[in-house]
Amino acid sequence: MIVILHPNLTRETAEFKATFEFLSALPNIRLNVHEEHGTQQVLTEIYLIGDTASLSADEIKALPAVERVVRISEEYRILGRHKDDTRPTAFEYNGVRFGQDNLNAFLGLCAVDNREHVELMMRALQEHGQVCTRMGAYKPRTNPYSFQGHGKSCLNYVFELAGKYSIRVIAMEVTHESHVEEIKTALEETGHPTGVMLQIGTRNTQNFELLKAVGRQRMFPVLIKRGFGITLEESLNAAEYLASEGNARVIFGLRGMKTNMGDPHRNFVDFAHVPAIKRLTRMPVCIDPSHSVGSRDAAPDGLLDVMHVTAQGVIAGANMILADFHPHPAKALVDGPQALTMAELPYFLEDIQIARDAYEKRIALAQSFAD
Ligand code: PEP
Ligand code: MN
């Protein structure tokens, strides 16, 4: 059971104390307090864990601090959508809104290779009105001899350039909790010119100690990718790990499943799960067409497979697109064969808009049919 308090009733308030005292006295119930600090207000939720079936929701709703009581019937206590659950499905970070009802594009380098390429990428993004990007500094590679990313040595110039080109959020994978500290330090050293969304890659979806560490910090939101060889339920539980440690600003990313059934694509595209994840949870859903498809192959209609699957995800309501670009794909140190070029940037953005417009028309149609 989740007890949702009126806004701004933090632990220090008399209403909170009275309510907490009452709930603490309930037999066989353990309490877990979760505070969400937004830009305007603090939302506090108290999780009642244990034998809640016999509790009276009406009695709890009558307590001074309580706005709403939600009985949890499903899994994913914090991030899930439960019956009569009207908790938010959006959050804001560094001036950018992330919700189940909007769409942000994170186009950029799979791996940072040099300053010049970072600058070319960010300048092009700014020219096309983009405020988010992806920049890999820590790369988990299959082969131990492959380029592993420049790590902390590139962070300062990446953040400075982001500030120069008004980039507000950079998606950046971390593979160890020490990387979070390195990112914090680099942001401090450069005067916080931008924001970072920490990314948990598909190889680390069930790295529970990493999830707990990233969940404990509240500074950065998190993009967690679905594990490429586990069930959706297992991956959603992995996302819940982040929230259970305190960080509920989580976006869930689809990036294709590892199976030869997906051939000729690098992975089997799983974007049909976009609406399912929005039904099961309150997380905005990201699609990664680059790591799903893994090539620049095109269909006879002239469209790249990467663009086709992006449109499929967006027309199904995706909220974020993470895609690889590179000024010179042939020179990219990681995943060059799947990267789109600077020249393709405006074309890709327009193609995305066509799919988004179609999605919005579909919503309007569904609405009118329901009326
Ligand atoms: C990436 O986005 O650069 C990446 C490595 O993705 P994934 O974890 O989905 O393979
Ligand atoms: Mn990659």
GROMACS .gro file of C-alpha atoms in nm, residues 63-300:
model
  238
   63LEU     CA    1  -0.503   1.100   0.859
   64PRO     CA    2  -0.392   1.467   0.852
   65ALA     CA    3  -0.109   1.442   0.599
   66VAL     CA    4  -0.268   1.198   0.357
   67GLU     CA    5  -0.384   1.294   0.011
   68ARG     CA    6  -0.438   0.949  -0.139
   69VAL     CA    7  -0.402   0.581  -0.064
   70VAL     CA    8  -0.310   0.336  -0.339
   71ARG     CA    9  -0.335  -0.036  -0.291
   72ILE     CA   10  -0.055  -0.207  -0.478
   73SER     CA   11  -0.175  -0.513  -0.657
   74GLU     CA   12   0.105  -0.542  -0.909
   75GLU     CA   13   0.481  -0.557  -0.899
   76TYR     CA   14   0.719  -0.262  -0.927
   77ARG     CA   15   0.598  -0.081  -0.616
   78ILE     CA   16   0.745   0.257  -0.692
   79LEU     CA   17   0.772   0.270  -1.069
   80GLY     CA   18   0.465   0.057  -1.145
   81ARG     CA   19   0.121   0.182  -1.234
   82HIS     CA   20  -0.132   0.049  -0.989
   83LYS     CA   21  -0.510   0.058  -0.975
   84ASP     CA   22  -0.636   0.418  -0.927
   85ASP     CA   23  -0.274   0.529  -0.935
   86THR     CA   24  -0.251   0.892  -1.037
   87ARG     CA   25   0.113   0.948  -0.945
   88PRO     CA   26   0.313   1.142  -1.205
   89THR     CA   27   0.445   0.982  -1.523
   90ALA     CA   28   0.692   1.262  -1.588
   91PHE     CA   29   0.982   1.445  -1.427
   92GLU     CA   30   1.196   1.742  -1.510
   93TYR     CA   31   1.574   1.754  -1.514
   94ASN     CA   32   1.794   2.052  -1.593
   95GLY     CA   33   1.510   2.229  -1.773
   96VAL     CA   34   1.408   1.931  -1.986
   97ARG     CA   35   1.083   1.745  -1.928
   98PHE     CA   36   1.075   1.368  -1.952
   99GLY     CA   37   0.728   1.214  -1.958
  100GLN     CA   38   0.517   0.935  -2.098
  101ASP     CA   39   0.345   1.201  -2.308
  102ASN     CA   40   0.636   1.378  -2.478
  103LEU     CA   41   0.940   1.299  -2.690
  104ASN     CA   42   1.310   1.389  -2.659
  105ALA     CA   43   1.587   1.292  -2.899
  106PHE     CA   44   1.937   1.204  -2.773
  107LEU     CA   45   2.141   1.192  -3.090
  108GLY     CA   46   2.518   1.182  -3.062
  109LEU     CA   47   2.839   0.985  -3.044
  110CYS     CA   48   2.828   0.623  -2.932
  111ALA     CA   49   3.180   0.685  -2.802
  112VAL     CA   50   3.367   1.010  -2.758
  113ASP     CA   51   3.681   0.983  -2.970
  114ASN     CA   52   3.815   1.335  -2.993
  115ARG     CA   53   3.731   1.695  -2.916
  116GLU     CA   54   3.682   1.791  -3.277
  117HIS     CA   55   3.409   1.529  -3.334
  118VAL     CA   56   3.233   1.621  -3.010
  119GLU     CA   57   3.229   1.985  -3.118
  120LEU     CA   58   3.105   1.907  -3.471
  121MET     CA   59   2.826   1.697  -3.321
  122MET     CA   60   2.716   1.949  -3.064
  123ARG     CA   61   2.727   2.242  -3.304
  124ALA     CA   62   2.507   2.050  -3.549
  125LEU     CA   63   2.263   1.963  -3.269
  126GLN     CA   64   2.234   2.326  -3.163
  127GLU     CA   65   2.179   2.435  -3.525
  128HIS     CA   66   1.883   2.198  -3.535
  129GLY     CA   67   1.730   2.303  -3.205
  130GLN     CA   68   1.842   2.001  -3.000
  131VAL     CA   69   1.928   2.028  -2.630
  132CYS     CA   70   2.011   1.664  -2.554
  133THR     CA   71   2.277   1.426  -2.680
  134ARG     CA   72   2.452   1.096  -2.613
  135MET     CA   73   2.826   1.081  -2.547
  136GLY     CA   74   2.991   0.756  -2.438
  137ALA     CA   75   3.301   0.788  -2.222
  138TYR     CA   76   3.296   0.446  -2.055
  139LYS     CA   77   3.232   0.173  -2.311
  140PRO     CA   78   3.159  -0.187  -2.214
  141ARG     CA   79   3.316  -0.388  -2.497
  142THR     CA   80   3.282  -0.755  -2.586
  143ASN     CA   81   3.651  -0.778  -2.674
  144PRO     CA   82   3.899  -0.676  -2.402
  145TYR     CA   83   4.136  -0.538  -2.667
  146SER     CA   84   3.875  -0.304  -2.820
  147PHE     CA   85   3.875   0.068  -2.738
  148GLN     CA   86   3.719   0.105  -2.392
  149GLY     CA   87   3.633   0.476  -2.410
  150HIS     CA   88   3.841   0.771  -2.296
  151GLY     CA   89   3.686   0.761  -1.948
  152LYS     CA   90   3.731   1.058  -1.720
  153SER     CA   91   4.002   1.217  -1.937
  154CYS     CA   92   3.740   1.338  -2.188
  155LEU     CA   93   3.472   1.453  -1.944
  156ASN     CA   94   3.585   1.812  -1.893
  157TYR     CA   95   3.596   1.902  -2.261
  158VAL     CA   96   3.272   1.717  -2.332
  159PHE     CA   97   3.093   1.915  -2.058
  160GLU     CA   98   3.252   2.246  -2.160
  161LEU     CA   99   3.150   2.198  -2.522
  162ALA     CA  100   2.799   2.100  -2.411
  163GLY     CA  101   2.777   2.431  -2.227
  164LYS     CA  102   2.908   2.619  -2.531
  165TYR     CA  103   2.634   2.472  -2.751
  166SER     CA  104   2.354   2.489  -2.491
  167ILE     CA  105   2.321   2.111  -2.451
  168ARG     CA  106   2.123   2.053  -2.132
  169VAL     CA  107   2.137   1.674  -2.088
  170ILE     CA  108   2.397   1.418  -2.199
  171ALA     CA  109   2.317   1.047  -2.178
  172MET     CA  110   2.636   0.877  -2.062
  173GLU     CA  111   2.680   0.513  -1.970
  174VAL     CA  112   2.849   0.422  -1.643
  175THR     CA  113   2.977   0.072  -1.581
  176HIS     CA  114   3.107   0.124  -1.228
  177GLU     CA  115   2.994   0.345  -0.941
  178SER     CA  116   3.329   0.527  -0.943
  179HIS     CA  117   3.228   0.669  -1.282
  180VAL     CA  118   2.942   0.858  -1.116
  181GLU     CA  119   3.196   1.027  -0.887
  182GLU     CA  120   3.419   1.109  -1.184
  183ILE     CA  121   3.124   1.268  -1.364
  184LYS     CA  122   3.032   1.470  -1.054
  185THR     CA  123   3.389   1.593  -1.017
  186ALA     CA  124   3.416   1.693  -1.384
  187LEU     CA  125   3.085   1.881  -1.364
  188GLU     CA  126   3.209   2.066  -1.055
  189GLU     CA  127   3.543   2.148  -1.218
  190THR     CA  128   3.372   2.289  -1.526
  191GLY     CA  129   3.105   2.481  -1.332
  192HIS     CA  130   2.804   2.262  -1.419
  193PRO     CA  131   2.765   2.374  -1.781
  194THR     CA  132   2.529   2.083  -1.860
  195GLY     CA  133   2.340   1.791  -1.705
  196VAL     CA  134   2.398   1.416  -1.730
  197MET     CA  135   2.158   1.125  -1.752
  198LEU     CA  136   2.339   0.816  -1.630
  199GLN     CA  137   2.292   0.516  -1.856
  200ILE     CA  138   2.293   0.155  -1.741
  201GLY     CA  139   2.379  -0.056  -2.042
  202THR     CA  140   2.217  -0.382  -2.139
  203ARG     CA  141   2.518  -0.579  -2.011
  204ASN     CA  142   2.465  -0.431  -1.666
  205THR     CA  143   2.086  -0.443  -1.639
  206GLN     CA  144   2.113  -0.697  -1.358
  207ASN     CA  145   2.434  -0.565  -1.200
  208PHE     CA  146   2.247  -0.514  -0.874
  209GLU     CA  147   2.530  -0.344  -0.685
  210LEU     CA  148   2.570  -0.090  -0.966
  211LEU     CA  149   2.192  -0.038  -0.969
  212LYS     CA  150   2.188   0.020  -0.593
  213ALA     CA  151   2.476   0.269  -0.613
  214VAL     CA  152   2.318   0.461  -0.902
  215GLY     CA  153   1.981   0.445  -0.725
  216ARG     CA  154   2.126   0.595  -0.406
  217GLN     CA  155   2.243   0.913  -0.578
  218ARG     CA  156   1.973   1.171  -0.649
  219MET     CA  157   2.172   1.413  -0.861
  220PHE     CA  158   2.126   1.243  -1.199
  221PRO     CA  159   1.827   1.073  -1.362
  222VAL     CA  160   1.891   0.727  -1.505
  223LEU     CA  161   1.827   0.557  -1.837
  224ILE     CA  162   1.826   0.181  -1.784
  225LYS     CA  163   1.837  -0.043  -2.087
  226ARG     CA  164   1.643  -0.365  -2.103
  227GLY     CA  165   1.870  -0.666  -2.060
  228PHE     CA  166   1.920  -0.819  -2.404
  229GLY     CA  167   1.872  -1.177  -2.290
  230ILE     CA  168   1.625  -1.159  -2.001
  231THR     CA  169   1.250  -1.114  -1.972
  232LEU     CA  170   1.080  -0.778  -1.966
  233GLU     CA  171   0.966  -0.849  -1.610
  234GLU     CA  172   1.325  -0.908  -1.498
  235SER     CA  173   1.434  -0.582  -1.661
  236LEU     CA  174   1.148  -0.385  -1.503
  237ASN     CA  175   1.248  -0.527  -1.165
  238ALA     CA  176   1.601  -0.404  -1.236
  239ALA     CA  177   1.460  -0.054  -1.294
  240GLU     CA  178   1.269  -0.085  -0.965
  241TYR     CA  179   1.603  -0.144  -0.789
  242LEU     CA  180   1.698   0.214  -0.877
  243ALA     CA  181   1.373   0.348  -0.735
  244SER     CA  182   1.385   0.128  -0.427
  245GLU     CA  183   1.716   0.294  -0.336
  246GLY     CA  184   1.565   0.639  -0.373
  247ASN     CA  185   1.597   0.750  -0.735
  248ALA     CA  186   1.266   0.731  -0.920
  249ARG     CA  187   1.372   0.956  -1.207
  250VAL     CA  188   1.412   0.657  -1.435
  251ILE     CA  189   1.363   0.607  -1.809
  252PHE     CA  190   1.338   0.257  -1.948
  253GLY     CA  191   1.522   0.185  -2.274
  254LEU     CA  192   1.450  -0.075  -2.540
  255ARG     CA  193   1.746  -0.171  -2.757
  256GLY     CA  194   1.658  -0.504  -2.912
  257MET     CA  195   1.700  -0.861  -2.794
  258LYS     CA  196   1.992  -1.090  -2.856
  259THR     CA  197   1.866  -1.375  -3.072
  260ASN     CA  198   1.942  -1.491  -3.421
  261MET     CA  199   1.569  -1.460  -3.485
  262GLY     CA  200   1.647  -1.091  -3.528
  263ASP     CA  201   1.881  -1.146  -3.823
  264PRO     CA  202   1.963  -0.959  -4.040
  265HIS     CA  203   1.946  -0.697  -3.764
  266ARG     CA  204   2.204  -0.690  -3.485
  267ASN     CA  205   1.922  -0.750  -3.237
  268PHE     CA  206   1.554  -0.840  -3.256
  269VAL     CA  207   1.370  -0.509  -3.243
  270ASP     CA  208   1.136  -0.502  -2.941
  271PHE     CA  209   0.968  -0.165  -2.983
  272ALA     CA  210   0.624  -0.328  -2.979
  273HIS     CA  211   0.677  -0.324  -2.601
  274VAL     CA  212   0.668   0.057  -2.583
  275PRO     CA  213   0.293   0.073  -2.503
  276ALA     CA  214   0.315  -0.232  -2.275
  277ILE     CA  215   0.581  -0.067  -2.057
  278LYS     CA  216   0.372   0.250  -2.037
  279ARG     CA  217   0.079   0.040  -1.920
  280LEU     CA  218   0.281  -0.149  -1.657
  281THR     CA  219   0.489   0.139  -1.525
  282ARG     CA  220   0.507   0.518  -1.493
  283MET     CA  221   0.843   0.537  -1.672
  284PRO     CA  222   0.895   0.725  -1.996
  285VAL     CA  223   1.014   0.476  -2.259
  286CYS     CA  224   1.325   0.518  -2.473
  287ILE     CA  225   1.405   0.337  -2.797
  288ASP     CA  226   1.756   0.282  -2.929
  289PRO     CA  227   1.724   0.208  -3.301
  290SER     CA  228   2.102   0.210  -3.357
  291HIS     CA  229   2.191  -0.077  -3.126
  292SER     CA  230   1.879  -0.265  -3.234
  293VAL     CA  231   1.953  -0.259  -3.605
  294GLY     CA  232   2.331  -0.222  -3.601
  295SER     CA  233   2.381  -0.122  -3.963
  296ARG     CA  234   2.306   0.139  -4.227
  297ASP     CA  235   2.119  -0.110  -4.444
  298ALA     CA  236   1.832   0.038  -4.640
  299ALA     CA  237   1.511  -0.107  -4.774
  300PRO     CA  238   1.419  -0.085  -5.143
   0.00000   0.00000   0.00000
